[in-house]
């Protein structure tokens, strides 16, 4: 299911020609003319009069997150990105608005229900003395994502000297220890210089390595905002604590 405007800024490739996507409506891709579900429509820039009415359309998404988690530790000093030549582009050249390699830091417990996602207006609004309102767009609507662990997080396994349980993937290498929420968030706050360094919040980590996430509701590029607060519920400090972790917000960078 395509969300409204999700493909804006991307491209489609029809045959050997590429066209820039101006906008898209919400809907699904179906081949039946009698479908009772909303059908997606893509508005393109350029002259398509020479294109066939039937055939294959390849979508080049304007954004995405490639998630790679291997079965062993990779040691590297530099990363190189190679773009295959001979690809059709609407502009005639290759470019990337932002290419940010990051390390995967999985949180040891899913956030509690009640998380929130927000998209706010980004415009200047002025009202004249006659009551006329004028609105001027400043840029894309900034988004934010807020998570909390108010149901409680048990830290007894992390305090134990034995091997704690872990969360991993089909790649076979553990991503994090179960229950590692407040300590991980505090470390990320320090590692990102109190939010000066951007992060990518993933609502779900793909089980298979090498998966690209294009659904913009499942990830957000932004900065950590707010503090990491732990409220003790019960347990002996240093051995069997149960903590509530207050909400923390990722403010989107646009």
Tab-separated table of C-alpha atoms in Angstrom:
chain	number	residue	atom	x	y	z
A	1	UNK	CA	0.000	0.000	0.000
A	2	UNK	CA	1.445	3.360	-1.059
A	3	UNK	CA	0.995	6.289	1.283
A	4	UNK	CA	-0.017	9.714	0.018
A	5	UNK	CA	3.046	11.505	-1.388
A	6	UNK	CA	5.412	8.711	-0.352
A	7	UNK	CA	7.152	8.595	-3.749
A	8	UNK	CA	7.490	12.343	-4.297
A	9	UNK	CA	11.030	13.144	-5.410
A	10	UNK	CA	11.707	9.624	-6.650
A	11	UNK	CA	11.775	8.251	-10.200
A	12	UNK	CA	10.143	5.654	-12.359
A	13	UNK	CA	11.898	3.866	-15.189
A	14	UNK	CA	9.827	2.883	-18.209
A	15	UNK	CA	11.848	0.961	-20.745
A	16	UNK	CA	15.079	2.934	-21.093
A	17	UNK	CA	13.617	6.269	-19.943
A	18	UNK	CA	13.408	7.722	-16.444
A	19	UNK	CA	10.838	10.222	-15.201
A	20	UNK	CA	10.740	12.175	-11.962
A	21	UNK	CA	7.787	11.607	-9.645
A	22	UNK	CA	5.932	14.770	-8.726
A	23	UNK	CA	3.379	13.141	-6.408
A	24	UNK	CA	1.398	9.972	-5.822
A	25	UNK	CA	-1.992	9.208	-4.382
A	26	UNK	CA	-2.597	6.592	-1.709
A	27	UNK	CA	-3.613	3.151	-2.906
A	28	UNK	CA	-2.514	-0.285	-4.000
A	29	UNK	CA	-1.247	-1.881	-7.214
A	30	UNK	CA	-3.768	-4.242	-8.764
A	31	UNK	CA	-4.259	-5.451	-12.310
A	32	UNK	CA	-8.010	-5.959	-12.210
A	33	UNK	CA	-10.100	-3.151	-13.693
A	34	UNK	CA	-12.969	-4.008	-11.381
A	35	UNK	CA	-11.038	-3.627	-8.144
A	36	UNK	CA	-12.946	-2.275	-5.171
A	37	UNK	CA	-9.833	-1.024	-3.342
A	38	UNK	CA	-8.209	2.413	-3.845
A	39	UNK	CA	-5.798	2.429	-6.780
A	40	UNK	CA	-2.514	4.309	-6.574
A	41	UNK	CA	-1.841	7.042	-9.124
A	42	UNK	CA	1.603	8.450	-9.858
A	43	UNK	CA	2.009	11.936	-11.322
A	44	UNK	CA	5.149	12.256	-13.449
A	45	UNK	CA	7.111	15.158	-14.919
A	46	UNK	CA	7.943	14.948	-18.608
A	47	UNK	CA	6.371	13.904	-21.878
A	48	UNK	CA	5.190	10.286	-21.843
A	49	UNK	CA	3.396	10.381	-25.186
A	50	UNK	CA	5.993	8.088	-26.738
A	51	UNK	CA	5.679	5.395	-24.075
A	52	UNK	CA	3.614	2.233	-24.473
A	53	UNK	CA	0.350	1.941	-22.554
A	54	UNK	CA	1.406	-1.500	-21.279
A	55	UNK	CA	4.622	-2.845	-19.861
A	56	UNK	CA	6.757	-2.791	-16.727
A	57	UNK	CA	7.348	0.256	-14.524
A	58	UNK	CA	10.284	0.192	-12.097
A	59	UNK	CA	10.052	2.530	-9.087
A	60	UNK	CA	13.202	4.149	-7.687
A	61	UNK	CA	12.271	5.190	-4.160
A	62	UNK	CA	13.404	8.646	-2.986
A	63	UNK	CA	14.478	7.318	0.410
A	64	UNK	CA	15.260	4.113	2.248
A	65	UNK	CA	17.363	2.414	4.899
A	66	UNK	CA	19.557	-0.572	4.078
A	67	UNK	CA	20.008	-2.750	7.160
A	68	UNK	CA	22.974	-5.136	7.248
A	69	UNK	CA	23.800	-7.319	10.240
A	70	UNK	CA	26.328	-10.023	9.539
A	71	UNK	CA	27.268	-13.244	11.251
A	72	UNK	CA	30.709	-11.963	12.236
A	73	UNK	CA	32.399	-8.693	13.156
A	74	UNK	CA	33.589	-6.628	10.186
A	75	UNK	CA	36.669	-4.491	10.718
A	76	UNK	CA	37.072	-1.661	8.228
A	77	UNK	CA	38.597	1.801	8.152
A	78	UNK	CA	36.654	3.144	5.192
A	79	UNK	CA	33.463	2.392	3.272
A	80	UNK	CA	33.059	2.837	-0.450
A	81	UNK	CA	29.781	3.181	-2.308
A	82	UNK	CA	29.720	2.101	-5.967
A	83	UNK	CA	26.910	3.061	-8.352
A	84	UNK	CA	26.497	0.801	-11.354
A	85	UNK	CA	26.875	2.687	-14.615
A	86	UNK	CA	24.347	2.732	-17.428
A	87	UNK	CA	21.276	3.391	-15.269
A	88	UNK	CA	18.528	5.630	-16.627
A	89	UNK	CA	18.074	8.915	-14.714
A	90	UNK	CA	15.699	11.821	-15.273
A	91	UNK	CA	18.451	14.403	-14.753
A	92	UNK	CA	21.146	12.554	-16.691
A	93	UNK	CA	23.463	12.142	-13.697
A	94	UNK	CA	23.642	10.348	-10.340
A	95	UNK	CA	23.252	12.051	-6.988
A	96	UNK	CA	22.427	11.277	-3.382
A	97	UNK	CA	20.677	13.770	-1.124
A	98	UNK	CA	22.132	12.089	1.945
A	99	UNK	CA	24.142	8.917	2.412
A	100	UNK	CA	24.815	8.217	6.091
A	101	UNK	CA	26.417	4.914	7.199
A	102	UNK	CA	25.612	4.043	10.814
A	103	UNK	CA	26.047	1.191	13.264
A	104	UNK	CA	23.033	-0.894	14.344
A	105	UNK	CA	22.199	-0.494	18.020
A	106	UNK	CA	19.156	-2.622	18.837
A	107	UNK	CA	17.146	-1.753	21.948
A	108	UNK	CA	16.672	-4.744	24.243
A	109	UNK	CA	12.889	-4.457	24.580
A	110	UNK	CA	10.091	-3.169	22.386
A	111	UNK	CA	8.593	0.150	23.528
A	112	UNK	CA	5.295	0.184	25.377
A	113	UNK	CA	2.007	0.832	23.659
A	114	UNK	CA	1.116	4.478	23.413
A	115	UNK	CA	4.100	5.575	21.308
A	116	UNK	CA	3.466	8.581	19.084
A	117	UNK	CA	4.495	9.802	15.638
A	118	UNK	CA	3.946	13.406	14.590
A	119	UNK	CA	4.210	15.490	11.432
A	120	UNK	CA	4.045	19.229	12.105
A	121	UNK	CA	3.399	22.150	9.732
A	122	UNK	CA	6.448	24.037	8.513
A	123	UNK	CA	5.203	27.417	7.345
A	124	UNK	CA	5.081	31.087	8.284
A	125	UNK	CA	1.554	32.344	8.927
A	126	UNK	CA	0.723	36.039	8.970
A	127	UNK	CA	-2.577	37.829	9.421
A	128	UNK	CA	-3.137	41.343	8.108
A	129	UNK	CA	-5.081	44.014	9.953
A	130	UNK	CA	-8.041	43.220	7.707
A	131	UNK	CA	-8.034	39.597	8.877
A	132	UNK	CA	-6.508	38.112	5.727
A	133	UNK	CA	-4.240	35.126	6.438
A	134	UNK	CA	-1.163	34.469	4.344
A	135	UNK	CA	0.812	31.258	4.633
A	136	UNK	CA	4.288	30.707	3.162
A	137	UNK	CA	5.853	27.282	3.073
A	138	UNK	CA	9.306	27.044	4.667
A	139	UNK	CA	10.111	23.414	3.887
A	140	UNK	CA	8.940	19.825	4.342
A	141	UNK	CA	6.861	19.068	7.468
A	142	UNK	CA	9.229	17.989	10.270
A	143	UNK	CA	8.426	14.629	11.830
A	144	UNK	CA	9.096	13.212	15.277
A	145	UNK	CA	8.856	9.811	16.960
A	146	UNK	CA	8.376	9.254	20.700
A	147	UNK	CA	8.924	5.971	22.493
A	148	UNK	CA	8.581	4.999	26.138
A	149	UNK	CA	8.970	1.871	28.271
A	150	UNK	CA	6.373	2.632	30.925
A	151	UNK	CA	5.387	-1.042	31.300
A	152	UNK	CA	8.677	-1.660	33.048
A	153	UNK	CA	12.048	-3.165	32.166
A	154	UNK	CA	13.642	-5.936	34.225
A	155	UNK	CA	17.384	-5.522	34.755
A	156	UNK	CA	18.045	-8.585	36.923
A	157	UNK	CA	19.439	-10.594	34.001
A	158	UNK	CA	21.843	-7.782	33.139
A	159	UNK	CA	22.978	-7.532	36.744
A	160	UNK	CA	23.589	-11.282	36.918
A	161	UNK	CA	27.117	-12.525	36.362
A	162	UNK	CA	25.911	-15.317	34.072
A	163	UNK	CA	25.228	-14.902	30.363
A	164	UNK	CA	22.026	-12.856	29.831
A	165	UNK	CA	19.451	-13.648	27.200
A	166	UNK	CA	19.892	-11.922	23.865
A	167	UNK	CA	17.989	-10.677	20.836
A	168	UNK	CA	19.346	-11.530	17.399
A	169	UNK	CA	18.461	-12.320	13.826
A	170	UNK	CA	18.769	-15.068	11.272
A	171	UNK	CA	22.323	-13.851	10.598
A	172	UNK	CA	23.267	-15.597	13.837
A	173	UNK	CA	25.063	-12.756	15.625
A	174	UNK	CA	23.361	-11.276	18.738
A	175	UNK	CA	22.292	-7.657	18.315
A	176	UNK	CA	21.714	-6.792	21.966
A	177	UNK	CA	20.980	-8.199	25.403
A	178	UNK	CA	17.324	-8.549	26.369
A	179	UNK	CA	16.275	-5.773	28.731
A	180	UNK	CA	19.105	-3.420	27.822
A	181	UNK	CA	17.016	-0.270	27.461
A	182	UNK	CA	18.022	2.504	29.930
A	183	UNK	CA	21.731	1.758	29.741
A	184	UNK	CA	21.711	1.618	25.946
A	185	UNK	CA	19.752	4.862	25.618
A	186	UNK	CA	22.067	6.637	28.035
A	187	UNK	CA	25.082	5.407	26.096
A	188	UNK	CA	23.544	6.560	22.803
A	189	UNK	CA	22.856	9.985	24.289
A	190	UNK	CA	26.520	10.260	25.244
A	191	UNK	CA	27.761	8.758	21.953
A	192	UNK	CA	25.741	11.221	19.870
A	193	UNK	CA	27.022	14.190	21.901
A	194	UNK	CA	23.602	14.877	23.423
A	195	UNK	CA	21.883	14.744	20.062
A	196	UNK	CA	24.452	16.624	17.964
A	197	UNK	CA	25.091	13.498	15.853
A	198	UNK	CA	22.058	12.205	13.900
A	199	UNK	CA	20.552	8.760	14.357
A	200	UNK	CA	18.019	6.629	12.475
A	201	UNK	CA	15.182	5.243	14.582
A	202	UNK	CA	13.937	1.901	13.230
A	203	UNK	CA	10.514	0.716	14.362
A	204	UNK	CA	11.492	-2.815	13.353
A	205	UNK	CA	14.841	-4.403	12.503
A	206	UNK	CA	14.541	-6.760	9.500
A	207	UNK	CA	15.314	-10.376	10.298
A	208	UNK	CA	17.200	-10.864	7.029
A	209	UNK	CA	20.439	-8.982	6.477
A	210	UNK	CA	20.617	-6.749	3.415
A	211	UNK	CA	16.956	-5.677	3.541
A	212	UNK	CA	16.050	-2.144	2.439
A	213	UNK	CA	13.217	-0.417	4.313
A	214	UNK	CA	11.290	2.022	2.103
A	215	UNK	CA	8.154	2.449	4.250
A	216	UNK	CA	8.694	5.889	5.789
A	217	UNK	CA	6.518	5.025	8.800
A	218	UNK	CA	9.087	2.451	9.923
A	219	UNK	CA	12.126	4.712	10.197
A	220	UNK	CA	13.052	8.309	10.996
A	221	UNK	CA	16.325	10.156	10.443
A	222	UNK	CA	16.792	12.698	13.208
A	223	UNK	CA	18.385	13.591	16.520
A	224	UNK	CA	17.791	12.376	20.062
A	225	UNK	CA	15.847	14.931	22.075
A	226	UNK	CA	15.161	14.898	25.785
A	227	UNK	CA	16.659	13.029	28.707
A	228	UNK	CA	16.901	9.350	29.620
A	229	UNK	CA	14.936	8.940	32.842
A	230	UNK	CA	14.577	5.776	34.898
A	231	UNK	CA	11.851	5.439	37.549
A	232	UNK	CA	12.278	2.530	39.938
A	233	UNK	CA	9.232	0.302	40.341
A	234	UNK	CA	10.611	-2.407	42.610
A	235	UNK	CA	13.683	-4.527	43.222
A	236	UNK	CA	17.026	-4.207	44.953
A	237	UNK	CA	19.331	-1.667	43.350
A	238	UNK	CA	22.311	-3.327	41.701
A	239	UNK	CA	20.748	-6.779	41.473
A	240	UNK	CA	17.022	-7.009	40.653
A	241	UNK	CA	15.680	-3.634	39.596
A	242	UNK	CA	12.510	-3.168	37.601
A	243	UNK	CA	12.577	0.266	35.993
A	244	UNK	CA	10.166	2.381	34.025
A	245	UNK	CA	11.934	4.298	31.276
A	246	UNK	CA	10.306	7.617	30.434
A	247	UNK	CA	9.640	8.702	26.863
A	248	UNK	CA	12.437	9.827	24.604
A	249	UNK	CA	11.906	11.588	21.274
A	250	UNK	CA	13.723	11.505	17.939
A	251	UNK	CA	13.196	14.814	16.131
A	252	UNK	CA	13.343	14.395	12.377
A	253	UNK	CA	15.887	16.277	10.303
A	254	UNK	CA	14.519	17.557	6.995
